[in-house]
mmCIF file with all atom_site columns, C-alpha atoms in Angstrom:
data_model
loop_
_atom_site.group_PDB
_atom_site.id
_atom_site.type_symbol
_atom_site.label_atom_id
_atom_site.label_alt_id
_atom_site.label_comp_id
_atom_site.label_asym_id
_atom_site.label_entity_id
_atom_site.label_seq_id
_atom_site.pdbx_PDB_ins_code
_atom_site.Cartn_x
_atom_site.Cartn_y
_atom_site.Cartn_z
_atom_site.occupancy
_atom_site.B_iso_or_equiv
_atom_site.pdbx_formal_charge
_atom_site.auth_seq_id
_atom_site.auth_comp_id
_atom_site.auth_asym_id
_atom_site.auth_atom_id
_atom_site.pdbx_PDB_model_num
ATOM 1   C CA . MET A 1 1   ? 163.793 40.110 1.561   1.00 50.00 ? 143 MET A CA 1
ATOM 2   C CA . ASP A 1 2   ? 165.752 39.863 -1.678  1.00 63.00 ? 144 ASP A CA 1
ATOM 3   C CA . LYS A 1 3   ? 164.504 41.676 -4.782  1.00 92.00 ? 145 LYS A CA 1
ATOM 4   C CA . ILE A 1 4   ? 165.363 38.542 -6.839  1.00 90.00 ? 146 ILE A CA 1
ATOM 5   C CA . ARG A 1 5   ? 164.543 34.990 -5.929  1.00 89.00 ? 147 ARG A CA 1
ATOM 6   C CA . PHE A 1 6   ? 165.728 31.826 -7.722  1.00 89.00 ? 148 PHE A CA 1
ATOM 7   C CA . GLY A 1 7   ? 163.417 28.762 -7.684  1.00 84.00 ? 149 GLY A CA 1
ATOM 8   C CA . LYS A 1 8   ? 163.178 25.249 -9.130  1.00 89.00 ? 150 LYS A CA 1
ATOM 9   C CA . TYR A 1 9   ? 161.016 26.311 -12.110 1.00 91.00 ? 151 TYR A CA 1
ATOM 10  C CA . GLY A 1 10  ? 162.107 30.024 -12.662 1.00 93.00 ? 152 GLY A CA 1
ATOM 11  C CA . ILE A 1 11  ? 163.280 33.332 -11.412 1.00 95.00 ? 153 ILE A CA 1
ATOM 12  C CA . VAL A 1 12  ? 161.183 35.960 -9.577  1.00 96.00 ? 154 VAL A CA 1
ATOM 13  C CA . PHE A 1 13  ? 161.937 39.811 -9.779  1.00 96.00 ? 155 PHE A CA 1
ATOM 14  C CA . PHE A 1 14  ? 160.255 42.181 -7.371  1.00 96.00 ? 156 PHE A CA 1
ATOM 15  C CA . CYS A 1 15  ? 160.036 45.255 -9.424  1.00 95.00 ? 157 CYS A CA 1
ATOM 16  C CA . SER A 1 16  ? 157.680 47.361 -11.551 1.00 91.00 ? 158 SER A CA 1
ATOM 17  C CA . PHE A 1 17  ? 159.268 46.439 -14.846 1.00 91.00 ? 159 PHE A CA 1
ATOM 18  C CA . GLY A 1 18  ? 157.182 43.938 -16.933 1.00 90.00 ? 160 GLY A CA 1
ATOM 19  C CA . VAL A 1 19  ? 154.169 44.229 -14.738 1.00 94.00 ? 161 VAL A CA 1
ATOM 20  C CA . PRO A 1 20  ? 151.073 45.486 -16.866 1.00 92.00 ? 162 PRO A CA 1
ATOM 21  C CA . ARG A 1 21  ? 148.814 48.064 -15.336 1.00 90.00 ? 163 ARG A CA 1
ATOM 22  C CA . LYS A 1 22  ? 146.045 46.516 -13.148 1.00 87.00 ? 164 LYS A CA 1
ATOM 23  C CA . TYR A 1 23  ? 148.260 43.611 -12.310 1.00 91.00 ? 165 TYR A CA 1
ATOM 24  C CA . SER A 1 24  ? 150.236 42.700 -9.204  1.00 95.00 ? 166 SER A CA 1
ATOM 25  C CA . GLY A 1 25  ? 152.426 40.251 -10.901 1.00 95.00 ? 167 GLY A CA 1
ATOM 26  C CA . ILE A 1 26  ? 152.842 38.297 -14.122 1.00 95.00 ? 168 ILE A CA 1
ATOM 27  C CA . ALA A 1 27  ? 154.746 35.270 -15.317 1.00 95.00 ? 169 ALA A CA 1
ATOM 28  C CA . TYR A 1 28  ? 156.415 35.180 -18.742 1.00 95.00 ? 170 TYR A CA 1
ATOM 29  C CA . GLY A 1 29  ? 157.353 31.471 -19.042 1.00 94.00 ? 171 GLY A CA 1
ATOM 30  C CA . PRO A 1 30  ? 159.942 30.784 -16.337 1.00 96.00 ? 172 PRO A CA 1
ATOM 31  C CA . ILE A 1 31  ? 160.393 34.560 -15.482 1.00 97.00 ? 173 ILE A CA 1
ATOM 32  C CA . VAL A 1 32  ? 158.095 36.242 -12.887 1.00 97.00 ? 174 VAL A CA 1
ATOM 33  C CA . PHE A 1 33  ? 157.621 39.990 -12.196 1.00 97.00 ? 175 PHE A CA 1
ATOM 34  C CA . ILE A 1 34  ? 155.863 41.031 -9.020  1.00 97.00 ? 176 ILE A CA 1
ATOM 35  C CA . LEU A 1 35  ? 155.408 44.581 -7.847  1.00 96.00 ? 177 LEU A CA 1
ATOM 36  C CA . PRO A 1 36  ? 157.683 45.458 -4.848  1.00 96.00 ? 178 PRO A CA 1
ATOM 37  C CA . GLU A 1 37  ? 154.793 46.304 -2.608  1.00 96.00 ? 179 GLU A CA 1
ATOM 38  C CA . TYR A 1 38  ? 153.700 42.696 -2.853  1.00 96.00 ? 180 TYR A CA 1
ATOM 39  C CA . ILE A 1 39  ? 157.120 41.090 -1.744  1.00 95.00 ? 181 ILE A CA 1
ATOM 40  C CA . ASN A 1 40  ? 155.477 39.650 1.319   1.00 95.00 ? 182 ASN A CA 1
ATOM 41  C CA . ASP A 1 41  ? 152.311 38.312 -0.333  1.00 96.00 ? 183 ASP A CA 1
ATOM 42  C CA . ARG A 1 42  ? 152.985 34.584 -0.301  1.00 96.00 ? 184 ARG A CA 1
ATOM 43  C CA . GLY A 1 43  ? 149.763 33.798 -2.201  1.00 96.00 ? 185 GLY A CA 1
ATOM 44  C CA . LEU A 1 44  ? 150.570 36.052 -5.141  1.00 96.00 ? 186 LEU A CA 1
ATOM 45  C CA . LEU A 1 45  ? 153.989 34.540 -5.254  1.00 96.00 ? 187 LEU A CA 1
ATOM 46  C CA . GLU A 1 46  ? 152.677 31.010 -5.195  1.00 96.00 ? 188 GLU A CA 1
ATOM 47  C CA . HIS A 1 47  ? 150.072 31.955 -7.878  1.00 96.00 ? 189 HIS A CA 1
ATOM 48  C CA . GLU A 1 48  ? 152.807 33.124 -10.388 1.00 96.00 ? 190 GLU A CA 1
ATOM 49  C CA . LEU A 1 49  ? 154.983 30.047 -9.449  1.00 96.00 ? 191 LEU A CA 1
ATOM 50  C CA . VAL A 1 50  ? 152.150 27.825 -10.586 1.00 95.00 ? 192 VAL A CA 1
ATOM 51  C CA . HIS A 1 51  ? 152.457 29.552 -14.007 1.00 94.00 ? 193 HIS A CA 1
ATOM 52  C CA . THR A 1 52  ? 156.157 28.753 -14.270 1.00 95.00 ? 194 THR A CA 1
ATOM 53  C CA . ARG A 1 53  ? 155.433 25.064 -13.546 1.00 94.00 ? 195 ARG A CA 1
ATOM 54  C CA . GLN A 1 54  ? 152.766 25.052 -16.129 1.00 94.00 ? 196 GLN A CA 1
ATOM 55  C CA . PHE A 1 55  ? 155.344 26.562 -18.674 1.00 94.00 ? 197 PHE A CA 1
ATOM 56  C CA . TRP A 1 56  ? 157.665 23.577 -18.119 1.00 94.00 ? 198 TRP A CA 1
ATOM 57  C CA . ASN A 1 57  ? 154.877 21.136 -18.562 1.00 90.00 ? 199 ASN A CA 1
ATOM 58  C CA . PRO A 1 58  ? 154.018 20.852 -22.331 1.00 88.00 ? 200 PRO A CA 1
ATOM 59  C CA . LEU A 1 59  ? 150.952 18.746 -21.629 1.00 85.00 ? 201 LEU A CA 1
ATOM 60  C CA . LYS A 1 60  ? 149.429 21.794 -19.845 1.00 82.00 ? 202 LYS A CA 1
ATOM 61  C CA . TRP A 1 61  ? 150.098 24.253 -22.712 1.00 81.00 ? 203 TRP A CA 1
ATOM 62  C CA . PHE A 1 62  ? 146.907 23.118 -24.561 1.00 82.00 ? 204 PHE A CA 1
ATOM 63  C CA . LYS A 1 63  ? 144.638 23.381 -21.472 1.00 81.00 ? 205 LYS A CA 1
ATOM 64  C CA . GLY A 1 64  ? 144.089 27.136 -22.268 1.00 79.00 ? 206 GLY A CA 1
ATOM 65  C CA . LYS A 1 65  ? 144.510 30.418 -20.347 1.00 80.00 ? 207 LYS A CA 1
ATOM 66  C CA . LEU A 1 66  ? 141.241 29.989 -18.302 1.00 82.00 ? 208 LEU A CA 1
ATOM 67  C CA . TRP A 1 67  ? 142.307 26.500 -16.944 1.00 86.00 ? 209 TRP A CA 1
ATOM 68  C CA . TRP A 1 68  ? 145.892 27.998 -16.157 1.00 89.00 ? 210 TRP A CA 1
ATOM 69  C CA . GLU A 1 69  ? 144.320 30.844 -14.163 1.00 90.00 ? 211 GLU A CA 1
ATOM 70  C CA . VAL A 1 70  ? 141.852 28.603 -12.192 1.00 90.00 ? 212 VAL A CA 1
ATOM 71  C CA . GLU A 1 71  ? 144.693 26.349 -11.241 1.00 93.00 ? 213 GLU A CA 1
ATOM 72  C CA . ALA A 1 72  ? 146.899 29.386 -10.058 1.00 94.00 ? 214 ALA A CA 1
ATOM 73  C CA . PHE A 1 73  ? 144.100 31.004 -8.151  1.00 92.00 ? 215 PHE A CA 1
ATOM 74  C CA . LYS A 1 74  ? 143.285 27.708 -6.342  1.00 94.00 ? 216 LYS A CA 1
ATOM 75  C CA . GLU A 1 75  ? 147.017 27.665 -5.161  1.00 95.00 ? 217 GLU A CA 1
ATOM 76  C CA . GLN A 1 76  ? 146.857 31.346 -4.235  1.00 94.00 ? 218 GLN A CA 1
ATOM 77  C CA . ALA A 1 77  ? 143.779 30.865 -2.061  1.00 94.00 ? 219 ALA A CA 1
ATOM 78  C CA . LYS A 1 78  ? 145.516 28.360 0.142   1.00 95.00 ? 220 LYS A CA 1
ATOM 79  C CA . TRP A 1 79  ? 147.770 31.032 1.574   1.00 95.00 ? 221 TRP A CA 1
ATOM 80  C CA . TYR A 1 80  ? 145.133 33.291 2.888   1.00 94.00 ? 222 TYR A CA 1
ATOM 81  C CA . SER A 1 81  ? 143.055 32.903 6.021   1.00 93.00 ? 223 SER A CA 1
ATOM 82  C CA . ASP A 1 82  ? 139.938 34.516 4.436   1.00 93.00 ? 224 ASP A CA 1
ATOM 83  C CA . ASP A 1 83  ? 137.831 33.150 1.576   1.00 92.00 ? 225 ASP A CA 1
ATOM 84  C CA . ARG A 1 84  ? 138.658 35.025 -1.586  1.00 89.00 ? 226 ARG A CA 1
ATOM 85  C CA . SER A 1 85  ? 136.933 32.686 -4.023  1.00 87.00 ? 227 SER A CA 1
ATOM 86  C CA . HIS A 1 86  ? 134.334 35.223 -4.998  1.00 86.00 ? 228 HIS A CA 1
ATOM 87  C CA . ALA A 1 87  ? 136.969 37.926 -5.693  1.00 87.00 ? 229 ALA A CA 1
ATOM 88  C CA . TYR A 1 88  ? 138.912 35.385 -7.852  1.00 85.00 ? 230 TYR A CA 1
ATOM 89  C CA . ALA A 1 89  ? 135.817 34.371 -9.689  1.00 83.00 ? 231 ALA A CA 1
ATOM 90  C CA . ARG A 1 90  ? 135.066 38.068 -10.467 1.00 84.00 ? 232 ARG A CA 1
ATOM 91  C CA . LEU A 1 91  ? 138.625 38.558 -11.593 1.00 81.00 ? 233 LEU A CA 1
ATOM 92  C CA . ILE A 1 92  ? 138.554 35.576 -13.853 1.00 79.00 ? 234 ILE A CA 1
ATOM 93  C CA . SER A 1 93  ? 135.156 36.456 -15.334 1.00 77.00 ? 235 SER A CA 1
ATOM 94  C CA . THR A 1 94  ? 136.106 39.928 -16.035 1.00 78.00 ? 236 THR A CA 1
ATOM 95  C CA . SER A 1 95  ? 139.687 39.783 -16.998 1.00 71.00 ? 237 SER A CA 1
ATOM 96  C CA . TYR A 1 96  ? 139.497 36.609 -19.181 1.00 62.00 ? 238 TYR A CA 1
ATOM 97  C CA . ALA A 1 97  ? 136.036 37.195 -20.741 1.00 52.00 ? 239 ALA A CA 1
ATOM 98  C CA . TRP A 1 98  ? 137.722 37.668 -24.084 1.00 50.00 ? 240 TRP A CA 1
ATOM 99  C CA . ILE A 1 99  ? 138.658 34.073 -24.027 1.00 49.00 ? 241 ILE A CA 1
ATOM 100 C CA . TYR A 1 100 ? 135.171 32.775 -24.169 1.00 48.00 ? 242 TYR A CA 1
ATOM 101 C CA . PRO A 1 101 ? 132.906 35.609 -25.464 1.00 48.00 ? 243 PRO A CA 1
ATOM 102 C CA . SER A 1 102 ? 129.230 35.215 -24.791 1.00 50.00 ? 244 SER A CA 1
ATOM 103 C CA . LYS A 1 103 ? 127.045 35.304 -27.870 1.00 48.00 ? 245 LYS A CA 1
ATOM 104 C CA . LYS A 1 104 ? 123.958 37.495 -27.833 1.00 47.00 ? 246 LYS A CA 1
ATOM 105 C CA . PRO A 1 105 ? 120.792 35.724 -29.015 1.00 44.00 ? 247 PRO A CA 1
ATOM 106 C CA . LYS A 1 106 ? 119.617 36.860 -32.483 1.00 49.00 ? 248 LYS A CA 1
ATOM 107 C CA . ASN A 1 107 ? 116.214 37.954 -31.338 1.00 47.00 ? 249 ASN A CA 1
ATOM 108 C CA . CYS A 1 108 ? 117.447 40.314 -28.546 1.00 41.00 ? 250 CYS A CA 1
#
């Protein structure tokens, strides 16, 4: 497989550059970086490609990060034979908790 792929909505690089620690891949607008060890992970690729499509659709810009990730994980799940919904829910709830911080009741 090639280390670079061109698609309708962006370009994908399979390299370590640009991928934050604890991530397997990331999209910066139409540019995607995926770690080389995930070159055959079609689900991850499709997840990041959802983000490139979201970038090109201004109506989706205002939906927010949580909505973007849910849409991407739903697409990613289609590519695996096992049910990963619990893992995705845990990832979203722990990785994106800063978006919607819970408020502690005053009397606790």
